[in-house]
mmCIF file of C-alpha atoms in Angstrom:
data_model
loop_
_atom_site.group_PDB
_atom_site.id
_atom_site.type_symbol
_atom_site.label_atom_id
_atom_site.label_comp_id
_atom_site.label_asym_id
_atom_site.label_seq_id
_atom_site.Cartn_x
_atom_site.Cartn_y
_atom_site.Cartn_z
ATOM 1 C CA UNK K 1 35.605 -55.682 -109.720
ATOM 2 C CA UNK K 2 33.755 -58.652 -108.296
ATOM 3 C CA UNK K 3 30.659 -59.405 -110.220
ATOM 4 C CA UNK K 4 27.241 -58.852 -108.152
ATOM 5 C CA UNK K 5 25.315 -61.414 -107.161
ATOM 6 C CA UNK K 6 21.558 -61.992 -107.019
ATOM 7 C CA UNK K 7 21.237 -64.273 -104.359
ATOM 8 C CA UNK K 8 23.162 -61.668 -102.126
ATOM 9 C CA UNK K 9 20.786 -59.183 -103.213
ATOM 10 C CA UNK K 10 18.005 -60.562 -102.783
ATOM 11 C CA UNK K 11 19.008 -61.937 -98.997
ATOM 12 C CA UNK K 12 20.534 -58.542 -98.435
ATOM 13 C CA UNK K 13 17.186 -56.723 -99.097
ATOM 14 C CA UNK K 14 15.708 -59.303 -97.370
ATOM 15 C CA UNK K 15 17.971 -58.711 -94.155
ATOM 16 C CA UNK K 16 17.390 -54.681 -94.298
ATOM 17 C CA UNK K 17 13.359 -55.100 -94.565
ATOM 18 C CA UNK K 18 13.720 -56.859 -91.187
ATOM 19 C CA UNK K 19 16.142 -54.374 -89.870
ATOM 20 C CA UNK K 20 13.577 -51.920 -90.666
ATOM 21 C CA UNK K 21 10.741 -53.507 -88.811
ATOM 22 C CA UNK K 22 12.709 -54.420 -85.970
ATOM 23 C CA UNK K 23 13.507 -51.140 -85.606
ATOM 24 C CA UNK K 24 9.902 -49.671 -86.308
ATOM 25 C CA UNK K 25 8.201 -52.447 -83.773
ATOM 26 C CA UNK K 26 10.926 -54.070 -81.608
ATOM 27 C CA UNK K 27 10.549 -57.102 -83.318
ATOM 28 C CA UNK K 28 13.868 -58.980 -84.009
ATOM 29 C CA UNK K 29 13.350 -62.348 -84.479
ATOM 30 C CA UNK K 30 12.692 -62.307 -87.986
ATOM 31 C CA UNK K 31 16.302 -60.615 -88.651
ATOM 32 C CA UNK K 32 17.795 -62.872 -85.915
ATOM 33 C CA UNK K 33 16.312 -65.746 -88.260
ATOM 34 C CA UNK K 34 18.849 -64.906 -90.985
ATOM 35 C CA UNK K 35 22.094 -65.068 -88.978
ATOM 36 C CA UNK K 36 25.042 -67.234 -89.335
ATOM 37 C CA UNK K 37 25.969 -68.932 -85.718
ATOM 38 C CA UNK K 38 29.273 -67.287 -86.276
ATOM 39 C CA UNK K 39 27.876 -63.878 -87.296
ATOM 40 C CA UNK K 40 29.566 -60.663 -86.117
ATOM 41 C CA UNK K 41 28.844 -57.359 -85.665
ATOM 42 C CA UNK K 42 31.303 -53.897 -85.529
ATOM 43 C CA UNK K 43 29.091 -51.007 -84.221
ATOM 44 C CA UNK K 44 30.932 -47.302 -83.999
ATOM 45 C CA UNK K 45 29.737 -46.018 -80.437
ATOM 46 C CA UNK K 46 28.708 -47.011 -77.239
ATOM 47 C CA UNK K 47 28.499 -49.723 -75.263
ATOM 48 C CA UNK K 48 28.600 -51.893 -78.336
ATOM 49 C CA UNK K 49 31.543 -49.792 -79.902
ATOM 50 C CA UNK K 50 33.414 -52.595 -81.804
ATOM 51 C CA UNK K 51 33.470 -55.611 -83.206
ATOM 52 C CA UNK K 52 30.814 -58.219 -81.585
ATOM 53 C CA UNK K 53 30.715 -62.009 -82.252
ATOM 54 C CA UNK K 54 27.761 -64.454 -81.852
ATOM 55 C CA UNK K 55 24.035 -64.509 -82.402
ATOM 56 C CA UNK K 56 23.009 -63.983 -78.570
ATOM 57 C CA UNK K 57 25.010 -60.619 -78.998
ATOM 58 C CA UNK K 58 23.214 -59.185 -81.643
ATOM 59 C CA UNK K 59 19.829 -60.175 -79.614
ATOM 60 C CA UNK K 60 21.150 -58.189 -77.036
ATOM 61 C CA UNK K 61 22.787 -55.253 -79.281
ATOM 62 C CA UNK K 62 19.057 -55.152 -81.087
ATOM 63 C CA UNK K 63 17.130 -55.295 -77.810
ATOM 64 C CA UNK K 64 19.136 -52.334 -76.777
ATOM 65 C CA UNK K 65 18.621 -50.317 -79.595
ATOM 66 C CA UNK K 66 15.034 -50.658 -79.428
ATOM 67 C CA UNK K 67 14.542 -49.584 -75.922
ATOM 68 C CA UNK K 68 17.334 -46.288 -76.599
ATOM 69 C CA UNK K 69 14.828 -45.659 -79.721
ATOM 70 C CA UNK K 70 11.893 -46.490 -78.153
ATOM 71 C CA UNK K 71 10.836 -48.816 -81.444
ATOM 72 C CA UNK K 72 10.254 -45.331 -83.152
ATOM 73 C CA UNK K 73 12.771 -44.971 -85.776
ATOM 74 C CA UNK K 74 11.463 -44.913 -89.675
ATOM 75 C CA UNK K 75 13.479 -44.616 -92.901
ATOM 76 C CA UNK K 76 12.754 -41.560 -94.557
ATOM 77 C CA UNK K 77 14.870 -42.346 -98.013
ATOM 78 C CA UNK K 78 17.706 -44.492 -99.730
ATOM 79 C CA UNK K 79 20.373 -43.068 -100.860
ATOM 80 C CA UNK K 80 22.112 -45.284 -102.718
ATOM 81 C CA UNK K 81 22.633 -49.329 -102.367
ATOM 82 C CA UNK K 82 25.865 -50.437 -103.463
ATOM 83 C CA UNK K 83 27.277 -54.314 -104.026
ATOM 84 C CA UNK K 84 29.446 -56.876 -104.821
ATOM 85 C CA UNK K 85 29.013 -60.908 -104.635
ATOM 86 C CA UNK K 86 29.295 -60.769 -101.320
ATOM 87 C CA UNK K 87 28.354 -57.542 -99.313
ATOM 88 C CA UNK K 88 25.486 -54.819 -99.766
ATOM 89 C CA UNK K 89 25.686 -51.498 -98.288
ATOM 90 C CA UNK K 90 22.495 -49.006 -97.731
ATOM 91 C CA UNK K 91 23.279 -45.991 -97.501
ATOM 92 C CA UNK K 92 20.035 -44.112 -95.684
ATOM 93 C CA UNK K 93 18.628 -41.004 -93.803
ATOM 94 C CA UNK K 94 16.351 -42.172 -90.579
ATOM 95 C CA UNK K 95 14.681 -40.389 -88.113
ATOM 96 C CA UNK K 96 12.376 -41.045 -84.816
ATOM 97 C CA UNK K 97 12.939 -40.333 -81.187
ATOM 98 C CA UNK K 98 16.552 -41.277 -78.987
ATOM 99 C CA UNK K 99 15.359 -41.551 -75.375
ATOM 100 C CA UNK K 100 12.810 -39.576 -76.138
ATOM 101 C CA UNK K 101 14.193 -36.751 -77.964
ATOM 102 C CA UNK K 102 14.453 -35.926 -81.404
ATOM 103 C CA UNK K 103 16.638 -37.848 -83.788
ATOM 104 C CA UNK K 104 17.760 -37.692 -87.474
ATOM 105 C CA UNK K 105 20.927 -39.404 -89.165
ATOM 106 C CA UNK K 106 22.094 -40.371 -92.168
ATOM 107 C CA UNK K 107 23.742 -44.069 -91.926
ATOM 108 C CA UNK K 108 25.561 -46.422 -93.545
ATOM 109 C CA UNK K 109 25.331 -50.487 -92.959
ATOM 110 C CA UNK K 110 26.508 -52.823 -94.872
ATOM 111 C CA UNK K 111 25.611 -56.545 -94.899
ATOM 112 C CA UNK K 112 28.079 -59.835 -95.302
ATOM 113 C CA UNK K 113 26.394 -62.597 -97.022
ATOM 114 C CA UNK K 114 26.900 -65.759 -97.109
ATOM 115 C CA UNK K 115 24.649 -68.233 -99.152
ATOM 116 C CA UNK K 116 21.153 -67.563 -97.732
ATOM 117 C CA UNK K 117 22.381 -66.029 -94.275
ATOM 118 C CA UNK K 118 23.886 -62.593 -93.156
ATOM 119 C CA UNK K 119 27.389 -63.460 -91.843
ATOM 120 C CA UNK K 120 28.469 -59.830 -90.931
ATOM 121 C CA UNK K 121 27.092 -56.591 -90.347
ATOM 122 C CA UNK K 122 28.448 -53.217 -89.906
ATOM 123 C CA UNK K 123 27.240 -49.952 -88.936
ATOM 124 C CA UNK K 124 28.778 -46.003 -89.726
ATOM 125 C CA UNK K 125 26.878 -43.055 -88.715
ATOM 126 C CA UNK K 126 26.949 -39.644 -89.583
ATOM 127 C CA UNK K 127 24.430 -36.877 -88.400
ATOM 128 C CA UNK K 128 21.624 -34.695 -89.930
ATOM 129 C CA UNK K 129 20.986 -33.606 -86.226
ATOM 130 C CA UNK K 130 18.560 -34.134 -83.346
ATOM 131 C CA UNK K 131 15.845 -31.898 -84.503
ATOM 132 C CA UNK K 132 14.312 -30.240 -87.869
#
């Protein structure tokens, strides 16, 4: 098993505390910030079902979230964060409002690093449901 590292750690919490705020406020930039120019992205449905290259892509992939989520989603726990020296995965349960109805899900992301940037990011969903 590959040892864990602390720098990826540390940039991997890093990268999820912006994740979080962009998706509580809209406000990507600071997650942008911390992206390799040859980053890439795999995302399970949609319009952004795949695997997704390039920095301008995630600004658009993030702006669309936001406006689907209407900057109201909030994590409501961890589950478990799991590593190795060079990816992170959260595993988390989030809830808010998807075009303005009720949303819950548990997810999983996980985050490539390399040195002090996020190279990769990925994105599995499973569902709690739309309402309490």
């Amino acid at each position: 098993m590959a040892e864990v590292s602390e720098n990826t750690l540390k940039v991997a919490h890093q990268g999820f505390a912006n994740l979080q705020h962009g998706l509580a406020t809209g406000e990507w930039e600071p997650l942008l910030a911390m992206l390799t120019e040859d980053f890439c992205f795999w995302f399970p449905v949609g319009s952004y079902h795949g695997l997704n290259h390039g920095k301008k892509q995630a600004q658009e992939f993030f702006t669309y979230v936001s406006e689907v989520f209407e900057n109201s989603i909030r994590l409501t726990s961890i589950e478990r964060i799991t590593s190795n020296e060079t990816t992170v995965v959260f595993e988390f349960r989030d809830e808010g409002r998807l075009k303005g109805e009720p949303y819950k899900n548990r997810i999983a992301i996980s985050f490539d690093i390399r040195g002090d940037q996020i190279c990769g990011y990925r994105e599995y969903m499973g569902s709690d449901g739309k309402s309490n």
